[in-house]
């Protein structure tokens, strides 16, 4: 990157390090930090939306909807994450391709399962075989977001379901006796009050989600842990201008610092949110806040 | 949730309508962690013997190729489900793999596998602990022998295991271990060699006979005019043809 990087072997330590840390390969690990942050930024709200829908359908009075919500929570929470990430993504990808196949190639006579191979017509491939690599990567990333959202949505649904039941029942009854409809009670009384009960559980989920991001590599997205392992591995002089021994420990140490910092920042923010939500609530903490004021 | 799923599906269906010819782009799947066969170079791109070979083969077969990296463990399932079109990752041709995918003709001779150990260790080949990368011919070989096998997901970790004393030695392709021993005074390649596997070939889907034929023809033409031997010599990968 720098002009003096032409012959790294002749450089002194500091300059060598500056060159080493700015190779194209290192740029990839810096970009992957943003990939992880972007994943979290998209997944968290999506998972929360899934959770909200799951929880509200689980407590619906319409039986099939309630069964659906409860089944979603129970099944997804029960399946081990790793099995879900390995199996579900390939299945999801194949489902999309199969739907496209049925729509776009109605004349196709061969079976889509040929021995071990899953074969759909070329224009049904997803992404198309001739699309550039970044399209493939974005598609993989979107699949990852969807999978994370479904998994963490189920956990969030359970948390929100519990939080909805924690709102004092007499509040809901009072609202009904004032003549509010069920919908009004839900949106005006239940939802605003449930967050304070849900937040401890949701903040737990957020922390777990941060640490679950290395599962991205199972989904074919090259995340920071993949690059740390790749960059840290011993390199021989024949294949690189920057030979070094096994430096994985240093790379993983950097990851440790990154994750710890990130967790700390999350804690501070979540504490603030908790204080806001507690304000004016009929809970112990809310009562304490009122007395202190 | 139903709505979101349906919405995504609809989006995905209408996403693109461009027509794609049969294999207008051939996606080449590799591991990127096994020098000199394939590795990621300083600028973050796939490099090595197979990169040069693959680019030349694509030029000869008049194909547009794109390089993709994938973890070794899931490299076959992802080929079969169509995420890329070939595996070009130092994969030896074996009967077991041939049941799931098809191979082109081999582009290396069966490369002798060697053991790498700490200098001065006395390795017990029949009762000791030997490391190998998971899902390789070497792992299968050790599992069948008397030694205890420890498997690792990446080749790099197998070397680290020897260094840390977790394994007495590592069994891998000679071409991979040789440069490592040359640059590290504490590691040596042992004299004992194992001849396993039927050479390295490109993996393709069993249903994809058209692509297989094209690559077979290209490999044959490289064998015939000697360019393949030159490449093998350049990257110091076993004997030529």
Short mmCIF file of C-alpha atoms in Angstrom, two decimals:
data_model
loop_
_atom_site.label_atom_id
_atom_site.label_comp_id
_atom_site.label_asym_id
_atom_site.label_seq_id
_atom_site.Cartn_x
_atom_site.Cartn_y
_atom_site.Cartn_z
CA UNK A 1 0.00 0.00 0.00
CA UNK A 2 2.78 2.43 0.96
CA UNK A 3 5.47 3.25 -1.62
CA UNK A 4 8.26 1.80 0.55
CA UNK A 5 6.62 -1.64 0.66
CA UNK A 6 8.31 -2.91 -2.53
CA UNK A 7 10.82 -5.14 -0.77
CA UNK A 8 9.45 -6.01 2.69
CA UNK A 9 12.38 -8.25 3.63
CA UNK A 10 14.73 -5.24 3.77
CA UNK A 11 12.51 -3.12 6.04
CA UNK A 12 12.98 -2.56 9.76
CA UNK A 13 10.35 -3.81 12.17
CA UNK A 14 8.06 -0.81 12.32
CA UNK A 15 7.92 -0.18 8.58
CA UNK A 16 7.55 -3.93 7.97
CA UNK A 17 4.59 -4.00 10.34
CA UNK A 18 3.01 -0.99 8.62
CA UNK A 19 3.29 -2.77 5.26
CA UNK A 20 2.17 -6.08 6.67
CA UNK A 21 -0.95 -4.65 8.28
CA UNK A 22 -2.04 -2.94 5.06
CA UNK A 23 -1.82 -5.86 2.61
CA UNK A 24 -4.89 -6.63 0.53
CA UNK A 25 -5.48 -9.62 2.76
CA UNK A 26 -5.58 -7.45 5.87
CA UNK A 27 -8.00 -5.09 4.17
CA UNK A 28 -10.30 -8.11 3.94
CA UNK A 29 -10.32 -8.60 7.71
CA UNK A 30 -11.03 -4.90 8.27
CA UNK A 31 -13.96 -5.09 5.87
CA UNK A 32 -15.22 -8.21 7.60
CA UNK A 33 -15.54 -6.23 10.85
CA UNK A 34 -18.13 -4.11 9.07
CA UNK A 35 -19.78 -7.24 7.69
CA UNK A 36 -20.28 -8.45 11.25
CA UNK A 37 -21.58 -5.07 12.44
CA UNK A 38 -23.90 -4.83 9.45
CA UNK A 39 -25.21 -8.31 10.14
CA UNK A 40 -25.98 -7.37 13.73
CA UNK A 41 -27.58 -4.08 12.69
CA UNK A 42 -29.94 -5.84 10.27
CA UNK A 43 -30.53 -9.04 12.20
CA UNK A 44 -31.41 -7.54 15.59
CA UNK A 45 -34.49 -5.57 14.44
CA UNK A 46 -35.57 -8.35 12.08
CA UNK A 47 -35.31 -10.95 14.84
CA UNK A 48 -37.25 -8.66 17.15
CA UNK A 49 -39.98 -8.32 14.53
CA UNK A 50 -40.11 -12.11 14.11
CA UNK A 51 -40.25 -12.43 17.88
CA UNK A 52 -43.05 -9.91 18.18
CA UNK A 53 -45.10 -11.65 15.50
CA UNK A 54 -44.38 -15.04 17.05
CA UNK A 55 -45.36 -13.90 20.53
CA UNK A 56 -48.51 -12.10 19.48
CA UNK A 57 -49.67 -15.03 17.35
CA UNK A 58 -48.91 -17.45 20.21
CA UNK A 59 -51.33 -15.58 22.47
CA UNK A 60 -53.90 -15.08 19.71
CA UNK A 61 -57.47 -16.23 20.32
CA UNK A 62 -57.63 -17.70 16.84
CA UNK A 63 -56.50 -21.28 17.43
CA UNK A 64 -54.53 -22.09 14.22
CA UNK A 65 -52.55 -18.85 14.55
CA UNK A 66 -51.81 -19.62 18.17
CA UNK A 67 -50.67 -23.16 17.26
CA UNK A 68 -48.45 -21.73 14.57
CA UNK A 69 -46.83 -19.27 16.98
CA UNK A 70 -46.33 -21.89 19.66
CA UNK A 71 -44.95 -24.43 17.19
CA UNK A 72 -42.50 -21.85 15.81
CA UNK A 73 -41.21 -21.05 19.30
CA UNK A 74 -40.96 -24.68 20.37
CA UNK A 75 -39.43 -26.16 17.21
CA UNK A 76 -36.81 -23.53 16.47
CA UNK A 77 -35.73 -23.26 20.10
CA UNK A 78 -35.40 -27.02 20.30
CA UNK A 79 -33.19 -27.58 17.25
CA UNK A 80 -29.44 -27.19 17.93
CA UNK A 81 -28.09 -24.00 16.35
CA UNK A 82 -25.35 -25.72 14.43
CA UNK A 83 -27.71 -28.25 12.87
CA UNK A 84 -30.03 -25.43 11.97
CA UNK A 85 -27.27 -23.39 10.36
CA UNK A 86 -25.84 -26.32 8.42
CA UNK A 87 -29.06 -27.84 7.23
CA UNK A 88 -31.55 -25.02 7.04
CA UNK A 89 -29.58 -22.67 4.81
CA UNK A 90 -28.96 -25.23 2.09
CA UNK A 91 -32.61 -26.25 2.33
CA UNK A 92 -33.80 -22.65 2.15
CA UNK A 93 -31.58 -21.95 -0.85
CA UNK A 94 -32.91 -25.05 -2.60
CA UNK A 95 -36.49 -24.09 -1.77
CA UNK A 96 -36.04 -20.68 -3.42
CA UNK A 97 -34.40 -22.26 -6.47
CA UNK A 98 -37.11 -24.88 -6.73
CA UNK A 99 -39.87 -22.24 -6.64
CA UNK A 100 -38.10 -20.22 -9.32
CA UNK A 101 -37.57 -23.40 -11.31
CA UNK A 102 -41.28 -24.23 -11.26
CA UNK A 103 -42.20 -20.70 -12.33
CA UNK A 104 -39.56 -20.10 -14.99
CA UNK A 105 -39.02 -23.52 -16.54
CA UNK A 106 -42.42 -25.22 -16.72
CA UNK A 107 -41.23 -27.31 -19.69
CA UNK A 108 -38.36 -28.94 -17.81
CA UNK A 109 -38.82 -32.70 -17.93
CA UNK A 110 -35.82 -33.98 -15.95
CA UNK A 111 -36.04 -34.53 -12.24
CA UNK A 112 -34.42 -31.84 -10.10
CA UNK A 113 -32.77 -34.59 -8.07
CA UNK A 114 -30.30 -36.45 -10.25
CA UNK A 115 -28.55 -38.89 -7.97
CA UNK A 116 -26.80 -36.70 -5.43
CA UNK A 117 -27.12 -33.58 -7.51
CA UNK A 118 -29.66 -30.85 -7.11
CA UNK A 119 -30.16 -29.52 -10.62
CA UNK A 120 -32.46 -26.70 -11.64
CA UNK A 121 -32.54 -24.96 -15.01
CA UNK A 122 -29.92 -22.25 -15.49
CA UNK A 123 -32.23 -19.27 -15.33
CA UNK A 124 -33.61 -20.50 -12.01
CA UNK A 125 -30.20 -20.56 -10.34
CA UNK A 126 -29.90 -18.23 -7.41
CA UNK A 127 -27.96 -16.08 -7.83
CA UNK A 128 -27.53 -16.67 -11.55
CA UNK A 129 -24.38 -18.60 -12.33
CA UNK A 130 -22.96 -15.73 -14.35
CA UNK A 131 -23.59 -12.97 -11.83
CA UNK A 132 -20.49 -11.41 -10.28
CA UNK A 133 -19.04 -12.67 -7.04
CA UNK A 134 -20.41 -9.78 -4.94
CA UNK A 135 -23.96 -10.81 -5.86
CA UNK A 136 -23.22 -14.31 -4.60
CA UNK A 137 -21.79 -12.86 -1.42
CA UNK A 138 -24.73 -10.54 -0.85
CA UNK A 139 -27.13 -13.40 -1.41
CA UNK A 140 -25.22 -15.54 1.11
CA UNK A 141 -25.33 -12.64 3.53
CA UNK A 142 -29.10 -12.24 3.13
CA UNK A 143 -29.59 -15.96 3.74
CA UNK A 144 -27.49 -15.57 6.88
CA UNK A 145 -29.60 -12.66 8.10
CA UNK A 146 -32.80 -14.60 7.47
CA UNK A 147 -31.50 -17.68 9.28
CA UNK A 148 -30.23 -15.68 12.24
CA UNK A 149 -33.53 -13.80 12.38
CA UNK A 150 -35.58 -17.00 12.42
CA UNK A 151 -33.44 -18.60 15.13
CA UNK A 152 -33.15 -15.56 17.36
CA UNK A 153 -36.74 -14.57 16.58
CA UNK A 154 -37.92 -17.75 18.26
CA UNK A 155 -36.00 -16.95 21.42
CA UNK A 156 -37.21 -13.34 21.31
CA UNK A 157 -40.78 -14.59 20.84
CA UNK A 158 -40.50 -16.62 24.00
CA UNK A 159 -39.12 -13.66 25.93
CA UNK A 160 -41.86 -11.34 24.66
CA UNK A 161 -44.55 -13.95 25.31
CA UNK A 162 -43.41 -14.09 28.93
CA UNK A 163 -43.21 -10.29 29.11
CA UNK A 164 -46.77 -9.94 27.81
CA UNK A 165 -47.99 -12.23 30.56
CA UNK A 166 -46.02 -10.29 33.18
CA UNK A 167 -48.00 -7.11 32.60
CA UNK A 168 -50.45 -6.96 35.57
CA UNK A 169 -53.72 -8.49 34.45
CA UNK A 170 -55.91 -5.96 36.28
CA UNK A 171 -54.51 -3.23 34.02
CA UNK A 172 -55.91 -5.05 31.00
CA UNK A 173 -59.22 -5.67 32.76
CA UNK A 174 -59.50 -2.01 33.70
CA UNK A 175 -58.91 -1.00 30.11
CA UNK A 176 -61.61 -3.39 28.94
CA UNK A 177 -64.06 -2.05 31.48
CA UNK A 178 -63.42 1.40 30.04
CA UNK A 179 -64.76 0.00 26.79
CA UNK A 180 -61.54 -0.51 24.86
CA UNK A 181 -61.54 -3.20 22.20
CA UNK A 182 -59.11 -6.10 22.37
CA UNK A 183 -56.95 -4.46 19.74
CA UNK A 184 -56.85 -1.20 21.67
CA UNK A 185 -55.96 -2.98 24.91
CA UNK A 186 -53.14 -4.79 23.13
CA UNK A 187 -51.58 -1.75 21.50
CA UNK A 188 -52.25 0.91 24.14
CA UNK A 189 -51.91 -0.96 27.42
CA UNK A 190 -50.06 -4.23 26.89
CA UNK A 191 -47.32 -3.37 24.38
CA UNK A 192 -46.07 -0.15 26.01
CA UNK A 193 -45.77 -1.86 29.38
CA UNK A 194 -44.25 -5.17 28.35
CA UNK A 195 -40.81 -3.87 27.26
CA UNK A 196 -39.57 -3.33 30.78
CA UNK A 197 -40.20 -7.01 31.50
CA UNK A 198 -38.75 -8.11 28.19
CA UNK A 199 -35.53 -6.11 28.24
CA UNK A 200 -33.41 -8.29 30.55
CA UNK A 201 -34.19 -11.31 28.38
CA UNK A 202 -33.69 -9.40 25.16
CA UNK A 203 -30.35 -7.98 26.30
CA UNK A 204 -29.22 -11.54 27.01
CA UNK A 205 -30.22 -12.50 23.49
CA UNK A 206 -28.31 -9.56 22.06
CA UNK A 207 -25.15 -10.67 23.84
CA UNK A 208 -25.58 -14.22 22.58
CA UNK A 209 -26.18 -12.90 19.06
CA UNK A 210 -22.93 -10.92 19.14
CA UNK A 211 -21.05 -14.05 20.03
CA UNK A 212 -22.93 -16.20 17.52
CA UNK A 213 -21.67 -14.19 14.53
CA UNK A 214 -18.71 -16.55 13.87
CA UNK A 215 -21.35 -19.05 12.75
CA UNK A 216 -21.37 -16.86 9.64
CA UNK A 217 -18.52 -18.89 8.26
CA UNK A 218 -20.71 -21.99 8.24
CA UNK A 219 -22.94 -19.99 5.92
CA UNK A 220 -20.07 -19.21 3.56
CA UNK A 221 -19.65 -15.60 4.67
CA UNK A 222 -16.02 -14.80 5.44
CA UNK A 223 -16.17 -13.20 8.86
CA UNK A 224 -13.48 -11.92 11.24
CA UNK A 225 -12.84 -15.29 12.83
CA UNK A 226 -12.18 -16.88 9.43
CA UNK A 227 -9.73 -14.13 8.49
CA UNK A 228 -8.04 -14.19 11.89
CA UNK A 229 -7.41 -17.90 11.46
CA UNK A 230 -6.24 -17.48 7.87
CA UNK A 231 -3.96 -14.50 8.56
CA UNK A 232 -2.60 -15.86 11.81
CA UNK A 233 -1.57 -19.24 10.41
CA UNK A 234 2.16 -19.75 9.83
CA UNK A 235 3.35 -18.45 6.44
CA UNK A 236 6.40 -19.66 4.56
CA UNK A 237 8.57 -17.29 2.51
CA UNK A 238 7.86 -19.10 -0.75
CA UNK A 239 4.25 -18.05 -0.80
CA UNK A 240 4.23 -14.59 0.75
CA UNK A 241 6.39 -11.47 1.06
CA UNK A 242 5.65 -11.44 4.78
CA UNK A 243 6.67 -14.80 6.23
CA UNK A 244 5.88 -15.31 9.91
CA UNK A 245 5.30 -18.07 12.42
CA UNK A 246 2.03 -19.10 14.01
CA UNK A 247 0.52 -15.75 15.01
CA UNK A 248 -3.01 -16.94 15.57
CA UNK A 249 -2.77 -16.14 19.26
CA UNK A 250 -2.26 -12.41 18.52
CA UNK A 251 -5.10 -12.30 16.04
CA UNK A 252 -7.46 -14.02 18.41
CA UNK A 253 -6.32 -11.70 21.19
CA UNK A 254 -7.34 -8.78 18.99
CA UNK A 255 -10.71 -10.47 18.44
CA UNK A 256 -11.09 -10.90 22.19
CA UNK A 257 -10.53 -7.19 22.73
CA UNK A 258 -12.98 -6.37 19.95
CA UNK A 259 -15.71 -8.57 21.37
CA UNK A 260 -15.14 -7.39 24.95
CA UNK A 261 -15.30 -3.74 23.92
CA UNK A 262 -18.41 -4.37 21.93
CA UNK A 263 -20.06 -6.15 24.85
CA UNK A 264 -19.14 -3.31 27.20
CA UNK A 265 -20.63 -0.68 24.88
CA UNK A 266 -23.79 -2.77 24.55
CA UNK A 267 -24.08 -3.00 28.32
CA UNK A 268 -23.85 0.77 28.73
CA UNK A 269 -26.47 1.39 26.06
CA UNK A 270 -28.81 -1.29 27.41
CA UNK A 271 -28.52 0.19 30.91
CA UNK A 272 -29.62 3.55 29.56
CA UNK A 273 -32.55 2.00 27.73
CA UNK A 274 -33.57 0.13 30.86
CA UNK A 275 -33.59 3.34 32.88
CA UNK A 276 -35.79 5.01 30.27
CA UNK A 277 -38.23 2.11 30.13
CA UNK A 278 -38.51 1.84 33.90
CA UNK A 279 -39.65 5.43 34.15
CA UNK A 280 -43.22 5.62 35.41
CA UNK A 281 -43.68 1.83 35.52
CA UNK A 282 -45.45 0.01 38.32
CA UNK A 283 -42.34 -2.06 39.10
CA UNK A 284 -39.95 -1.94 42.06
CA UNK A 285 -37.30 -0.08 40.04
CA UNK A 286 -39.88 2.33 38.69
CA UNK A 287 -41.09 3.02 42.20
CA UNK A 288 -37.54 3.66 43.39
CA UNK A 289 -37.03 6.10 40.52
CA UNK A 290 -40.19 7.95 41.48
CA UNK A 291 -39.10 8.26 45.13
CA UNK A 292 -35.61 9.46 44.20
CA UNK A 293 -36.97 12.18 41.96
CA UNK B 1 -43.58 -14.13 9.64
CA UNK B 2 -45.54 -15.83 6.88
CA UNK B 3 -45.73 -12.53 5.11
CA UNK B 4 -42.01 -11.92 5.37
CA UNK B 5 -41.21 -15.38 4.03
CA UNK B 6 -43.63 -15.01 1.14
CA UNK B 7 -42.35 -11.51 0.48
CA UNK B 8 -38.78 -12.74 0.33
CA UNK B 9 -39.73 -15.59 -1.95
CA UNK B 10 -41.56 -13.22 -4.29
CA UNK B 11 -38.63 -10.83 -4.33
CA UNK B 12 -36.26 -13.65 -5.06
CA UNK B 13 -38.39 -14.94 -7.93
CA UNK B 14 -38.65 -11.60 -9.65
CA UNK B 15 -35.10 -10.54 -8.79
CA UNK B 16 -33.57 -11.30 -12.15
CA UNK B 17 -34.86 -12.19 -15.54
CA UNK B 18 -31.63 -12.10 -17.52
CA UNK B 19 -30.98 -15.17 -19.58
CA UNK B 20 -27.99 -17.28 -18.65
CA UNK B 21 -26.52 -19.67 -21.14
CA UNK B 22 -25.21 -23.02 -20.05
CA UNK B 23 -22.11 -22.26 -17.99
CA UNK B 24 -21.48 -18.76 -19.20
CA UNK B 25 -19.43 -18.44 -16.02
CA UNK B 26 -17.79 -21.45 -14.43
CA UNK B 27 -17.34 -21.04 -10.70
CA UNK B 28 -14.19 -22.74 -9.45
CA UNK B 29 -14.36 -23.83 -5.81
CA UNK B 30 -11.14 -24.11 -3.84
CA UNK B 31 -10.00 -24.12 -0.23
CA UNK B 32 -7.32 -21.42 -0.26
CA UNK B 33 -5.31 -22.92 2.60
CA UNK B 34 -3.07 -25.57 1.05
CA UNK B 35 0.07 -24.13 -0.54
CA UNK B 36 1.51 -24.74 -3.06
CA UNK B 37 -1.74 -26.15 -4.50
CA UNK B 38 -3.91 -23.23 -3.53
CA UNK B 39 -3.64 -20.39 -1.03
CA UNK B 40 -4.67 -16.78 -0.51
CA UNK B 41 -1.82 -14.44 -1.46
CA UNK B 42 -0.90 -11.13 0.17
CA UNK B 43 -3.41 -9.17 -1.84
CA UNK B 44 -6.21 -11.50 -0.74
CA UNK B 45 -6.62 -13.43 -3.99
CA UNK B 46 -6.52 -17.15 -4.72
CA UNK B 47 -3.03 -18.08 -5.88
CA UNK B 48 -0.89 -21.19 -6.36
CA UNK B 49 -0.42 -24.11 -8.72
CA UNK B 50 -4.14 -24.70 -9.15
CA UNK B 51 -4.86 -21.03 -9.78
CA UNK B 52 -2.42 -20.99 -12.70
CA UNK B 53 -3.59 -24.38 -13.91
CA UNK B 54 -7.27 -23.46 -13.63
CA UNK B 55 -6.86 -20.17 -15.48
CA UNK B 56 -4.97 -21.93 -18.28
CA UNK B 57 -7.58 -24.71 -18.49
CA UNK B 58 -10.38 -22.15 -18.69
CA UNK B 59 -8.56 -20.28 -21.44
CA UNK B 60 -8.09 -23.50 -23.43
CA UNK B 61 -11.70 -24.59 -22.94
CA UNK B 62 -12.84 -21.03 -23.75
CA UNK B 63 -14.70 -20.64 -20.49
CA UNK B 64 -15.03 -17.61 -18.23
CA UNK B 65 -14.04 -18.68 -14.76
CA UNK B 66 -14.47 -17.18 -11.34
CA UNK B 67 -12.71 -18.27 -8.16
CA UNK B 68 -14.58 -19.02 -4.96
CA UNK B 69 -13.24 -20.22 -1.62
CA UNK B 70 -15.09 -22.68 0.55
CA UNK B 71 -14.29 -24.55 3.73
CA UNK B 72 -12.81 -27.99 3.05
CA UNK B 73 -15.37 -29.81 5.22
CA UNK B 74 -18.35 -28.67 3.19
CA UNK B 75 -16.63 -28.44 -0.19
CA UNK B 76 -18.41 -31.48 -1.70
CA UNK B 77 -21.97 -30.73 -0.41
CA UNK B 78 -21.74 -27.20 -1.81
CA UNK B 79 -20.66 -28.48 -5.22
CA UNK B 80 -23.50 -30.97 -5.29
CA UNK B 81 -26.10 -28.35 -4.38
CA UNK B 82 -24.78 -26.10 -7.13
CA UNK B 83 -23.06 -23.23 -5.29
CA UNK B 84 -20.09 -23.62 -7.62
CA UNK B 85 -19.33 -25.83 -10.61
CA UNK B 86 -15.95 -27.44 -9.97
CA UNK B 87 -13.70 -28.38 -7.07
CA UNK B 88 -10.06 -27.61 -7.78
CA UNK B 89 -8.53 -27.95 -4.36
CA UNK B 90 -5.77 -30.56 -4.39
CA UNK B 91 -8.42 -33.25 -4.05
CA UNK B 92 -7.13 -36.76 -4.67
CA UNK B 93 -9.28 -39.08 -6.71
CA UNK B 94 -10.69 -41.83 -4.48
CA UNK B 95 -13.47 -44.37 -4.93
CA UNK B 96 -15.40 -42.97 -1.99
CA UNK B 97 -15.51 -39.47 -3.42
CA UNK B 98 -16.19 -40.81 -6.89
CA UNK B 99 -19.48 -42.22 -5.66
CA UNK B 100 -20.72 -38.72 -4.85
CA UNK B 101 -19.08 -36.57 -7.52
CA UNK B 102 -17.21 -37.13 -10.78
CA UNK B 103 -13.54 -36.43 -11.40
CA UNK B 104 -11.70 -35.26 -14.49
CA UNK B 105 -8.51 -37.10 -15.37
CA UNK B 106 -5.71 -36.51 -12.88
CA UNK B 107 -3.47 -33.47 -13.35
CA UNK B 108 -0.81 -34.59 -10.88
CA UNK B 109 0.84 -37.96 -10.40
CA UNK B 110 -0.10 -39.69 -7.17
CA UNK B 111 1.89 -37.47 -4.83
CA UNK B 112 3.73 -39.39 -2.13
CA UNK B 113 2.49 -38.46 1.32
CA UNK B 114 5.15 -37.85 3.94
CA UNK B 115 5.35 -37.43 7.68
CA UNK B 116 6.47 -34.20 9.33
CA UNK B 117 7.65 -34.30 12.94
CA UNK B 118 9.65 -32.31 15.46
CA UNK B 119 13.38 -32.80 14.93
CA UNK B 120 14.61 -35.70 17.03
CA UNK B 121 11.29 -37.36 17.80
CA UNK B 122 11.09 -41.08 17.38
CA UNK B 123 7.71 -41.59 15.75
CA UNK B 124 5.87 -44.84 16.33
CA UNK B 125 3.89 -45.38 13.13
CA UNK B 126 1.84 -48.27 14.52
CA UNK B 127 0.86 -46.99 17.94
CA UNK B 128 1.62 -43.28 18.02
CA UNK B 129 -0.61 -40.27 17.52
CA UNK B 130 -0.67 -38.95 13.93
CA UNK B 131 -2.43 -35.77 12.82
CA UNK B 132 -4.15 -35.26 9.46
CA UNK B 133 -6.69 -32.92 7.94
CA UNK B 134 -10.24 -34.24 8.23
CA UNK B 135 -11.81 -35.86 5.14
CA UNK B 136 -8.49 -36.43 3.40
CA UNK B 137 -6.95 -39.61 2.00
CA UNK B 138 -4.24 -39.30 4.65
CA UNK B 139 -6.84 -39.28 7.44
CA UNK B 140 -8.44 -42.40 5.99
CA UNK B 141 -5.03 -44.04 5.69
CA UNK B 142 -4.14 -43.45 9.35
CA UNK B 143 -7.57 -44.50 10.53
CA UNK B 144 -6.97 -47.83 8.80
CA UNK B 145 -3.49 -48.22 10.29
CA UNK B 146 -2.72 -48.96 13.92
CA UNK B 147 -1.88 -45.36 14.87
CA UNK B 148 -4.27 -43.02 16.66
CA UNK B 149 -5.68 -40.39 14.31
CA UNK B 150 -6.30 -36.78 15.37
CA UNK B 151 -8.16 -34.75 12.78
CA UNK B 152 -8.20 -31.00 12.19
CA UNK B 153 -10.33 -28.82 9.94
CA UNK B 154 -7.39 -26.95 8.35
CA UNK B 155 -3.88 -28.08 7.29
CA UNK B 156 -2.46 -25.28 9.39
CA UNK B 157 -3.83 -26.73 12.60
CA UNK B 158 -2.23 -30.11 11.91
CA UNK B 159 1.20 -28.45 11.91
CA UNK B 160 0.35 -26.56 15.11
CA UNK B 161 -0.61 -29.88 16.72
CA UNK B 162 2.84 -31.33 15.99
CA UNK B 163 4.50 -28.23 17.40
CA UNK B 164 2.45 -28.36 20.59
CA UNK B 165 3.13 -32.06 21.04
CA UNK B 166 -0.51 -33.04 20.67
CA UNK B 167 0.49 -35.29 17.78
CA UNK B 168 3.79 -37.10 17.17
CA UNK B 169 3.72 -36.39 13.44
CA UNK B 170 1.46 -35.14 10.66
CA UNK B 171 0.76 -37.02 7.44
CA UNK B 172 0.07 -34.84 4.37
CA UNK B 173 1.08 -34.34 0.76
CA UNK B 174 4.84 -34.09 0.34
CA UNK B 175 4.53 -30.88 -1.67
CA UNK B 176 2.74 -29.21 1.22
CA UNK B 177 5.07 -30.35 4.01
CA UNK B 178 8.43 -29.91 2.24
CA UNK B 179 8.52 -26.05 2.21
CA UNK B 180 7.42 -25.97 5.83
CA UNK B 181 10.28 -28.22 6.90
CA UNK B 182 12.76 -26.19 4.86
CA UNK B 183 11.92 -22.96 6.64
CA UNK B 184 11.54 -24.26 10.17
CA UNK B 185 14.65 -25.70 11.78
CA UNK B 186 12.64 -27.52 14.44
CA UNK B 187 10.58 -29.54 11.94
CA UNK B 188 11.79 -32.34 9.68
CA UNK B 189 10.25 -34.49 6.96
CA UNK B 190 10.74 -38.17 7.79
CA UNK B 191 12.10 -40.66 5.28
CA UNK B 192 9.07 -42.93 5.38
CA UNK B 193 6.63 -42.25 2.54
CA UNK B 194 3.13 -43.55 1.83
CA UNK B 195 1.77 -43.91 -1.68
CA UNK B 196 -1.95 -43.30 -1.43
CA UNK B 197 -4.58 -41.92 -3.77
CA UNK B 198 -4.83 -41.80 -7.53
CA UNK B 199 -3.50 -38.31 -8.17
CA UNK B 200 -5.33 -35.03 -7.97
CA UNK B 201 -8.23 -34.26 -10.28
CA UNK B 202 -10.95 -31.67 -10.64
CA UNK B 203 -14.32 -32.54 -9.11
CA UNK B 204 -17.52 -31.86 -11.04
CA UNK B 205 -21.18 -32.78 -10.51
CA UNK B 206 -22.09 -36.20 -11.87
CA UNK B 207 -24.83 -34.66 -14.01
CA UNK B 208 -22.41 -32.16 -15.51
CA UNK B 209 -20.79 -34.35 -18.17
CA UNK B 210 -20.44 -31.45 -20.62
CA UNK B 211 -18.14 -29.52 -18.30
CA UNK B 212 -16.22 -32.64 -17.39
CA UNK B 213 -15.52 -33.37 -21.07
CA UNK B 214 -14.33 -29.83 -21.70
CA UNK B 215 -11.88 -29.92 -18.79
CA UNK B 216 -10.72 -33.42 -19.68
CA UNK B 217 -9.86 -32.22 -23.17
CA UNK B 218 -8.06 -29.15 -21.81
CA UNK B 219 -6.03 -31.19 -19.31
CA UNK B 220 -5.10 -33.64 -22.05
CA UNK B 221 -3.90 -30.82 -24.30
CA UNK B 222 -1.77 -29.43 -21.46
CA UNK B 223 -0.31 -32.88 -20.86
CA UNK B 224 0.44 -33.28 -24.54
CA UNK B 225 2.31 -30.03 -25.11
CA UNK B 226 4.28 -30.21 -21.85
CA UNK B 227 2.86 -27.08 -20.22
CA UNK B 228 1.44 -29.12 -17.35
CA UNK B 229 4.89 -30.56 -16.60
CA UNK B 230 6.35 -27.06 -16.60
CA UNK B 231 3.73 -25.93 -14.08
CA UNK B 232 4.31 -28.98 -11.88
CA UNK B 233 8.04 -28.25 -11.88
CA UNK B 234 7.52 -24.55 -11.17
CA UNK B 235 5.43 -25.21 -8.07
CA UNK B 236 7.52 -28.29 -7.09
CA UNK B 237 4.59 -30.68 -7.05
CA UNK B 238 5.72 -34.27 -7.49
CA UNK B 239 6.94 -35.85 -10.74
CA UNK B 240 5.65 -34.84 -14.17
CA UNK B 241 3.80 -36.92 -16.74
#
